[in-house]
XYZ file of C-alpha atoms in Angstrom:
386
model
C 5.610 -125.176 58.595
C 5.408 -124.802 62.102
C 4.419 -121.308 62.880
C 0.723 -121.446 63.809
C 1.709 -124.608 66.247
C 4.875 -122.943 67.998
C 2.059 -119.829 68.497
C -0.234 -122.887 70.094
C 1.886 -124.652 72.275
C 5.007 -122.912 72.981
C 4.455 -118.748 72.490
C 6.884 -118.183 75.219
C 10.120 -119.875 73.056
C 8.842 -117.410 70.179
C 9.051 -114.726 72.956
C 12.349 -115.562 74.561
C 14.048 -115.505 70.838
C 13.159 -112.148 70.393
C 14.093 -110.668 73.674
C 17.548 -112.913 73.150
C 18.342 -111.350 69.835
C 17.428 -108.170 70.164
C 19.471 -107.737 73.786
C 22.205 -108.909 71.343
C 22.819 -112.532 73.754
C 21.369 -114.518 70.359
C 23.118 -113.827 67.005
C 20.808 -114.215 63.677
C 21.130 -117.419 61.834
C 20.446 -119.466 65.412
C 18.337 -122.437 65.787
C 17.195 -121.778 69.290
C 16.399 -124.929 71.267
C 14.129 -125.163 74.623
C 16.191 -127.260 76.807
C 13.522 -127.956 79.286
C 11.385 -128.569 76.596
C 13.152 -131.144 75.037
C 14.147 -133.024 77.491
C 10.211 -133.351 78.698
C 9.841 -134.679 75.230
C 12.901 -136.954 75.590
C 11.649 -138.429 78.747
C 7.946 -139.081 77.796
C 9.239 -140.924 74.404
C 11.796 -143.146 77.074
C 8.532 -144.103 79.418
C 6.633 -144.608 76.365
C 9.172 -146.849 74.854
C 9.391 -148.940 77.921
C 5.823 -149.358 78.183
C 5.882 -151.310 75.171
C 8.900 -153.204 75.458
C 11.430 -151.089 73.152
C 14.231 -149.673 72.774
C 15.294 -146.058 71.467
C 18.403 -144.082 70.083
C 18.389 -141.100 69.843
C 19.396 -138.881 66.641
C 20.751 -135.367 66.779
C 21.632 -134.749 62.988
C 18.591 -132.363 63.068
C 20.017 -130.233 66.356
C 23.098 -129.782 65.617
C 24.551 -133.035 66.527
C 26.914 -132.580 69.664
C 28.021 -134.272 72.956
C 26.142 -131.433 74.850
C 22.926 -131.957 73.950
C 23.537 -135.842 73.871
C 24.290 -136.415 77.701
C 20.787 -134.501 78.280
C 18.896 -136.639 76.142
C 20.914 -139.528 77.755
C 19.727 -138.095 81.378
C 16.294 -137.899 80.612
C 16.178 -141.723 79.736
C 17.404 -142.245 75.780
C 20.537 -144.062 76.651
C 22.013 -144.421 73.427
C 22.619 -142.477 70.213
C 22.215 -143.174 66.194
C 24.875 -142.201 64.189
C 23.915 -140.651 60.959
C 28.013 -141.011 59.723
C 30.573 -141.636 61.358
C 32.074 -137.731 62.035
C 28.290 -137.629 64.182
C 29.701 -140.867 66.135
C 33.503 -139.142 66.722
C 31.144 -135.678 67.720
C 28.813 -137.692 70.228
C 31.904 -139.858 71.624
C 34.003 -137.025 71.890
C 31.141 -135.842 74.309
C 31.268 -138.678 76.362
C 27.247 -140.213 74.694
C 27.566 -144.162 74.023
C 27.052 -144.887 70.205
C 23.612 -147.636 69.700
C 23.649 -147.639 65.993
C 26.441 -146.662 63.476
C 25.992 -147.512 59.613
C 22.477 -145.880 59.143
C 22.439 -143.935 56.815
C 26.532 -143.627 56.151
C 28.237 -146.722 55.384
C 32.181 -146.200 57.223
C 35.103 -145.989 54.722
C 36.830 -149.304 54.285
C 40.286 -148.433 56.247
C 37.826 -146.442 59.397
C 36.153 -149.954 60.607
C 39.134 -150.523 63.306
C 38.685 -147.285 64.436
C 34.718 -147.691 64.504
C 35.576 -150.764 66.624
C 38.085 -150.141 68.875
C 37.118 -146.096 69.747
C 33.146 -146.092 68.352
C 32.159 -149.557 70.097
C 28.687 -149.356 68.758
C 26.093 -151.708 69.812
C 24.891 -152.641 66.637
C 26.690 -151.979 63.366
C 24.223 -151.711 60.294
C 25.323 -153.017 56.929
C 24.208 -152.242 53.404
C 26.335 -154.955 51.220
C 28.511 -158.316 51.845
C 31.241 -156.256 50.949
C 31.220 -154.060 53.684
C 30.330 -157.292 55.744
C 33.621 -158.756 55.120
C 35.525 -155.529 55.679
C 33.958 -155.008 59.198
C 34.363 -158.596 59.332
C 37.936 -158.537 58.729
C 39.028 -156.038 61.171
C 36.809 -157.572 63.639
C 38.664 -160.652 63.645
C 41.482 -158.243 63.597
C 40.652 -157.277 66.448
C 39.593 -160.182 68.646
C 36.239 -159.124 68.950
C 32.366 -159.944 67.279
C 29.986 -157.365 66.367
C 26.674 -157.075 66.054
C 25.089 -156.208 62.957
C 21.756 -155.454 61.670
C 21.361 -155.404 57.852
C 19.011 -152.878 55.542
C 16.741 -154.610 53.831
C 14.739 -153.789 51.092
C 12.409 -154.670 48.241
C 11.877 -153.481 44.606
C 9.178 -150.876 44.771
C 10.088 -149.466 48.445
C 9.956 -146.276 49.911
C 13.581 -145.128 49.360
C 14.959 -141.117 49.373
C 17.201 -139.975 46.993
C 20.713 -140.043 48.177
C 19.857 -143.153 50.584
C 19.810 -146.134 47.979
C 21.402 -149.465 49.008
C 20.748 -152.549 51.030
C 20.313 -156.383 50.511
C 17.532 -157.167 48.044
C 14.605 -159.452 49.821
C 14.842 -161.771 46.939
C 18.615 -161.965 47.615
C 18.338 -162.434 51.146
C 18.860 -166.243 51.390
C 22.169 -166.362 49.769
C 23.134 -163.439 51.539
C 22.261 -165.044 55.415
C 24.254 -167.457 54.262
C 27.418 -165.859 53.801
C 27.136 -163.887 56.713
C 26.308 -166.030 58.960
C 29.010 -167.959 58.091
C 31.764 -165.022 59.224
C 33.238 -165.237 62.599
C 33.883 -161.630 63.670
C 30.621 -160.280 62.932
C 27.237 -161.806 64.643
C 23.764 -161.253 62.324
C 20.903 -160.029 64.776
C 18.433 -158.033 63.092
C 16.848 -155.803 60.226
C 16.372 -152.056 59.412
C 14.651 -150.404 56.597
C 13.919 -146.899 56.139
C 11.343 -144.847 55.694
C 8.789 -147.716 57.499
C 6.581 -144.862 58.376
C 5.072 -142.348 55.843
C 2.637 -139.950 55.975
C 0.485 -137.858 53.130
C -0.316 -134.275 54.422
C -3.683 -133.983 55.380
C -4.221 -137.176 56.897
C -4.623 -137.097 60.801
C -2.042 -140.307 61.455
C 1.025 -142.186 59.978
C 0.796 -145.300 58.067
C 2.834 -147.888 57.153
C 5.309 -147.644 54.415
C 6.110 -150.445 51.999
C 9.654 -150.487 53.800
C 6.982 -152.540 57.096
C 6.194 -155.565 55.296
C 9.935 -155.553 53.502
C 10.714 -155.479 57.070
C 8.493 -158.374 58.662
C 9.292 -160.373 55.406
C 12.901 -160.216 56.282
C 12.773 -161.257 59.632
C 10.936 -164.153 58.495
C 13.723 -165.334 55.858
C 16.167 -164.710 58.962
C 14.281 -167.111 61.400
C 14.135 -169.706 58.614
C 17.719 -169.882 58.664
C 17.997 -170.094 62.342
C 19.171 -166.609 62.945
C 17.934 -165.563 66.169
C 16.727 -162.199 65.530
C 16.573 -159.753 68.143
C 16.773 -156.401 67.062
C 14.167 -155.013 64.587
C 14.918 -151.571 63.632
C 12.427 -149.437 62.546
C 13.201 -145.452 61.889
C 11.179 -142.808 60.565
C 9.265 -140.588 62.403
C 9.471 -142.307 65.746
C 7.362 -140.620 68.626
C 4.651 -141.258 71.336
C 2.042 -141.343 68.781
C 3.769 -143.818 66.457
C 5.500 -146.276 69.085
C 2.535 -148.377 69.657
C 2.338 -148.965 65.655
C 6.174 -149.906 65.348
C 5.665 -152.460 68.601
C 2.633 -154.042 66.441
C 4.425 -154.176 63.420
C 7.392 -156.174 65.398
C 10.154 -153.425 66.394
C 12.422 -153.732 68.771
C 14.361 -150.672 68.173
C 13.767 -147.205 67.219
C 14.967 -143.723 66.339
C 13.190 -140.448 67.468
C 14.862 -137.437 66.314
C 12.002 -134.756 65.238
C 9.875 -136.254 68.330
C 12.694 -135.214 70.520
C 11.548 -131.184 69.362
C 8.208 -131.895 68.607
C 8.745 -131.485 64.838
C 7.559 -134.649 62.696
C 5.350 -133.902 60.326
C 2.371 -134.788 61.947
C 3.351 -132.095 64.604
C 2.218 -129.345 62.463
C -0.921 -130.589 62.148
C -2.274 -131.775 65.601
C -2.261 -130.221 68.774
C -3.065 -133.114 70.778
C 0.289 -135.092 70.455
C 2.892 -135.574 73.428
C 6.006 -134.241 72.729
C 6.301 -130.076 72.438
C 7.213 -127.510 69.745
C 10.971 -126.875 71.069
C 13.078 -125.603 68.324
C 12.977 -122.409 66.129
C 15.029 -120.499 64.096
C 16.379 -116.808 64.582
C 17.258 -114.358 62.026
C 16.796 -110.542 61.864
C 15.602 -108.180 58.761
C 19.382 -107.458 57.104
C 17.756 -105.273 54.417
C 14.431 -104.267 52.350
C 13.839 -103.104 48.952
C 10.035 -102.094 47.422
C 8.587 -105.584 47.576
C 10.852 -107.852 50.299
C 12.423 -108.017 53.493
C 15.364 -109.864 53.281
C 16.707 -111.791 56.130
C 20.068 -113.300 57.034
C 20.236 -116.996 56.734
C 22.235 -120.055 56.536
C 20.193 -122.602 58.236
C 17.260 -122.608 55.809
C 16.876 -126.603 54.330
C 15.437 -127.607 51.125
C 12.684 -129.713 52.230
C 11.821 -127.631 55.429
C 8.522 -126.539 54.032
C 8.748 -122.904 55.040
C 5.763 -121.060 54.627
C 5.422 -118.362 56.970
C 7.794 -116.394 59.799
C 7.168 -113.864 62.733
C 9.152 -110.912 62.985
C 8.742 -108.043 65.597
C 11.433 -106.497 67.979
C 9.603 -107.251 71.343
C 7.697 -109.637 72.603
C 4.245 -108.065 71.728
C 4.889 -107.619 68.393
C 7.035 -110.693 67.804
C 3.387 -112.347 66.345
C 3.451 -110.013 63.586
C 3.108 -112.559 60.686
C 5.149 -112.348 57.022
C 5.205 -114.885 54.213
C 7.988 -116.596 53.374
C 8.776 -116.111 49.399
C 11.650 -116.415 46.966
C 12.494 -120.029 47.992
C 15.467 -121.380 45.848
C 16.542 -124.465 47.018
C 19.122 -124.298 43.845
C 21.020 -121.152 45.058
C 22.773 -120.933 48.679
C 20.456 -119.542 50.718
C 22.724 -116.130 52.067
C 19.636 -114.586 52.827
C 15.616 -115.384 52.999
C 12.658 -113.559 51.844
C 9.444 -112.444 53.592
C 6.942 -110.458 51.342
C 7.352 -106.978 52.717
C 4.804 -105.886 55.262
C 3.993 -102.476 56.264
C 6.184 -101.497 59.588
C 8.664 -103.980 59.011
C 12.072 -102.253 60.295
C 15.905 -103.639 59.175
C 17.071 -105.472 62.687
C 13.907 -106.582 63.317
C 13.795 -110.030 64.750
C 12.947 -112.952 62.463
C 11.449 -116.386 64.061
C 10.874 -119.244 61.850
C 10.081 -122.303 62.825
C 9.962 -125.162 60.211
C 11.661 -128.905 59.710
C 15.243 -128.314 60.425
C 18.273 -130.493 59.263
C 21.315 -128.496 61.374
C 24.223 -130.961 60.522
C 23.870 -129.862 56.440
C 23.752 -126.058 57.066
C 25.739 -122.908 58.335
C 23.945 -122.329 61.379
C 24.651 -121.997 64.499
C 22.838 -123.615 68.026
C 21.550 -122.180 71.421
C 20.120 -124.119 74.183
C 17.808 -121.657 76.521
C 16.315 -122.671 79.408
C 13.901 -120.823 81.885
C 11.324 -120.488 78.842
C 8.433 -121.668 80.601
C 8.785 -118.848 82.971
C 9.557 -116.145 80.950
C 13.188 -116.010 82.341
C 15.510 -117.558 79.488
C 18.906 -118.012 79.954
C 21.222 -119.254 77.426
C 23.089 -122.286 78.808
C 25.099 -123.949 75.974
C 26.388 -122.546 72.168
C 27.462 -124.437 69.312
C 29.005 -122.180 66.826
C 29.600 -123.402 63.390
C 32.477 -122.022 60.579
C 33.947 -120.389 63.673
């Protein structure tokens, strides 16, 4: 998905994965992150953000979400983190990173909201149900203490992925502000919907999902009931590009995570946009038969839109270019396919670069700096089934 744009903007990261991996300092089945690059992107998203008055976390489910890559992000300005679940919360605490938002997308189990309380101290906790109100409720008073919560709103006809369903109904919502507002351990602030973003490929700019106006609706049925609302929570592919639309639309809050390696899907597309290609993924040619090259895998995801890959084992012939076939989403993905070119050799390097999601896969993480200059270094490795 990304090929022709990693070529554009960042060669040298396609360069320093092949000298890694074939010196033998990168394994295959890496996604290899540019440190430096990333946090450039992190900082420029932070200035951005302040420029209009908002406030980021950041999410790492898509980097292989760790403490170590957390406390950079946190340096270069993004003070707080998203928790996809809670095990991403225990992984970022554990690392010393402060938790913003917990409950989006993963609801806690009903005996973990003590723990989420007492060790996670999130900012904001977000909330799909009344049930789960009372339960965080419950242990809040526990507890001695009142949370903030945000709930996730949404409307019949929304923008929702499957997998992600759940939330208070708009047409529900007055009933519902009533009964939590009327809890003592827990303190209503805000909304959150998700996707509010979308984007059709081949169009040169986001636009706003259905999920917006569920969004702006919402806060309006809160401020009728004298809720003061100050956090509006809008995720989905937060960046430079898109901040000014979620300050329009009312956000207070958002949630880069593909901005932070220059991967939204509008990044594959446009050369002109802030934040830098940072992020690819390293394999090497395992084995070839009359029609395919075959390459070791584990980090491949469904949706990454994979299209094409380099391979080469230096870095002037790393540009050689092979298309990706034999997708199966169905099947685990041991190895990947490239159509077999003519002088492909078995350890060749493999470099793909496409929409990663690290947390659901096999693969393993590197952190390189010195890119830029042609001098990578590998700083930091997160190994998985280890």
């Amino acid at each position: 998905m990304f090929t022709s744009m990693i070529a554009k903007r960042n060669p040298k990261l396609v360069e320093a994965a092949v000298c890694l991996h074939q010196s033998g300092a990168l394994a295959p089945n890496t996604h290899l992150i540019d440190l430096d690059a990333l946090e450039r992107n992190a900082a420029i998203l932070a200035k951005t953000a302040e420029e209009h008055g908002m406030t980021l976390y950041y999410m790492t489910k898509q980097i292989g979400r760790s403490g170590f890559v957390g406390k950079h992000i946190e340096k270069s300005g993004i003070h707080k983190a998203v928790a996809v679940d809670i095990d991403e919360a225990i992984q970022l605490k554990d690392g010393s990173c402060a938790i913003g938002n917990l409950g989006h997308l993963v609801q806690p189990g009903k005996n973990q909201w003590p723990f989420v309380l007492t060790e996670m101290k999130p900012e904001v906790v977000t909330l799909f149900s009344l049930e789960r109100a009372k339960q965080l409720n419950e242990a809040a008073v526990q507890a001695g203490v009142v949370q903030d919560v945000i709930i996730r709103v949404i409307s019949k006809g929304d923008c929702v992925f499957p997998g992600q369903y759940g939330g208070f109904l708009l047409e529900e919502l007055p009933e519902a502000i009533k009964e939590l507002t009327a809890f003592t351990g827990i303190r209503l602030i805000g909304v959150t919907s998700f996707p509010v973003l979308a984007y059709t490929p081949g169009d040169n700019s986001y636009h706003y999902a259905s999920n917006a106006q569920t969004i702006v609706k919402a806060v309006r049925l809160l401020q009728q009931a004298g809720v003061e609302v100050k956090h509006v929570n809008t995720p989905s592919a937060t960046s430079v590009n898109t901040i000014p639309m979620l300050k329009q639309l009312g956000a207070t809050h958002a949630e880069p995570g593909h901005a932070l390696t220059g991967t939204t899907p509008l990044h594959a597309y446009r050369e002109d946009l802030a934040e830098l290609p940072a992020m690819v993924y390293v394999s090497e040619i395992s084995h070839q038969d009359q029609t395919h090259a075959y390459t070791i895998a584990g980090g491949f995801y469904p949706r990454s839109n994979m299209a094409y890959a380099f391979y080469g084992d230096s870095p002037r012939t790393i540009f050689n270019k092979a298309e990706v076939d034999l997708v199966s989403p169905g099947n685990i993905d041991y190895y990947g396919a490239l159509k077999r070119e003519q002088g492909m050799q078995t350890g060749d390097t493999v470099v793909y670069a496409y929409r990663s999601q690290v947390f659901v896969t096999r693969s393993h993480v590197a952190f390189v700096r010195g890119v830029a200059n042609g001098k990578p270094v590998i700083v930091h490795q997160q190994k998985r089934g280890m």
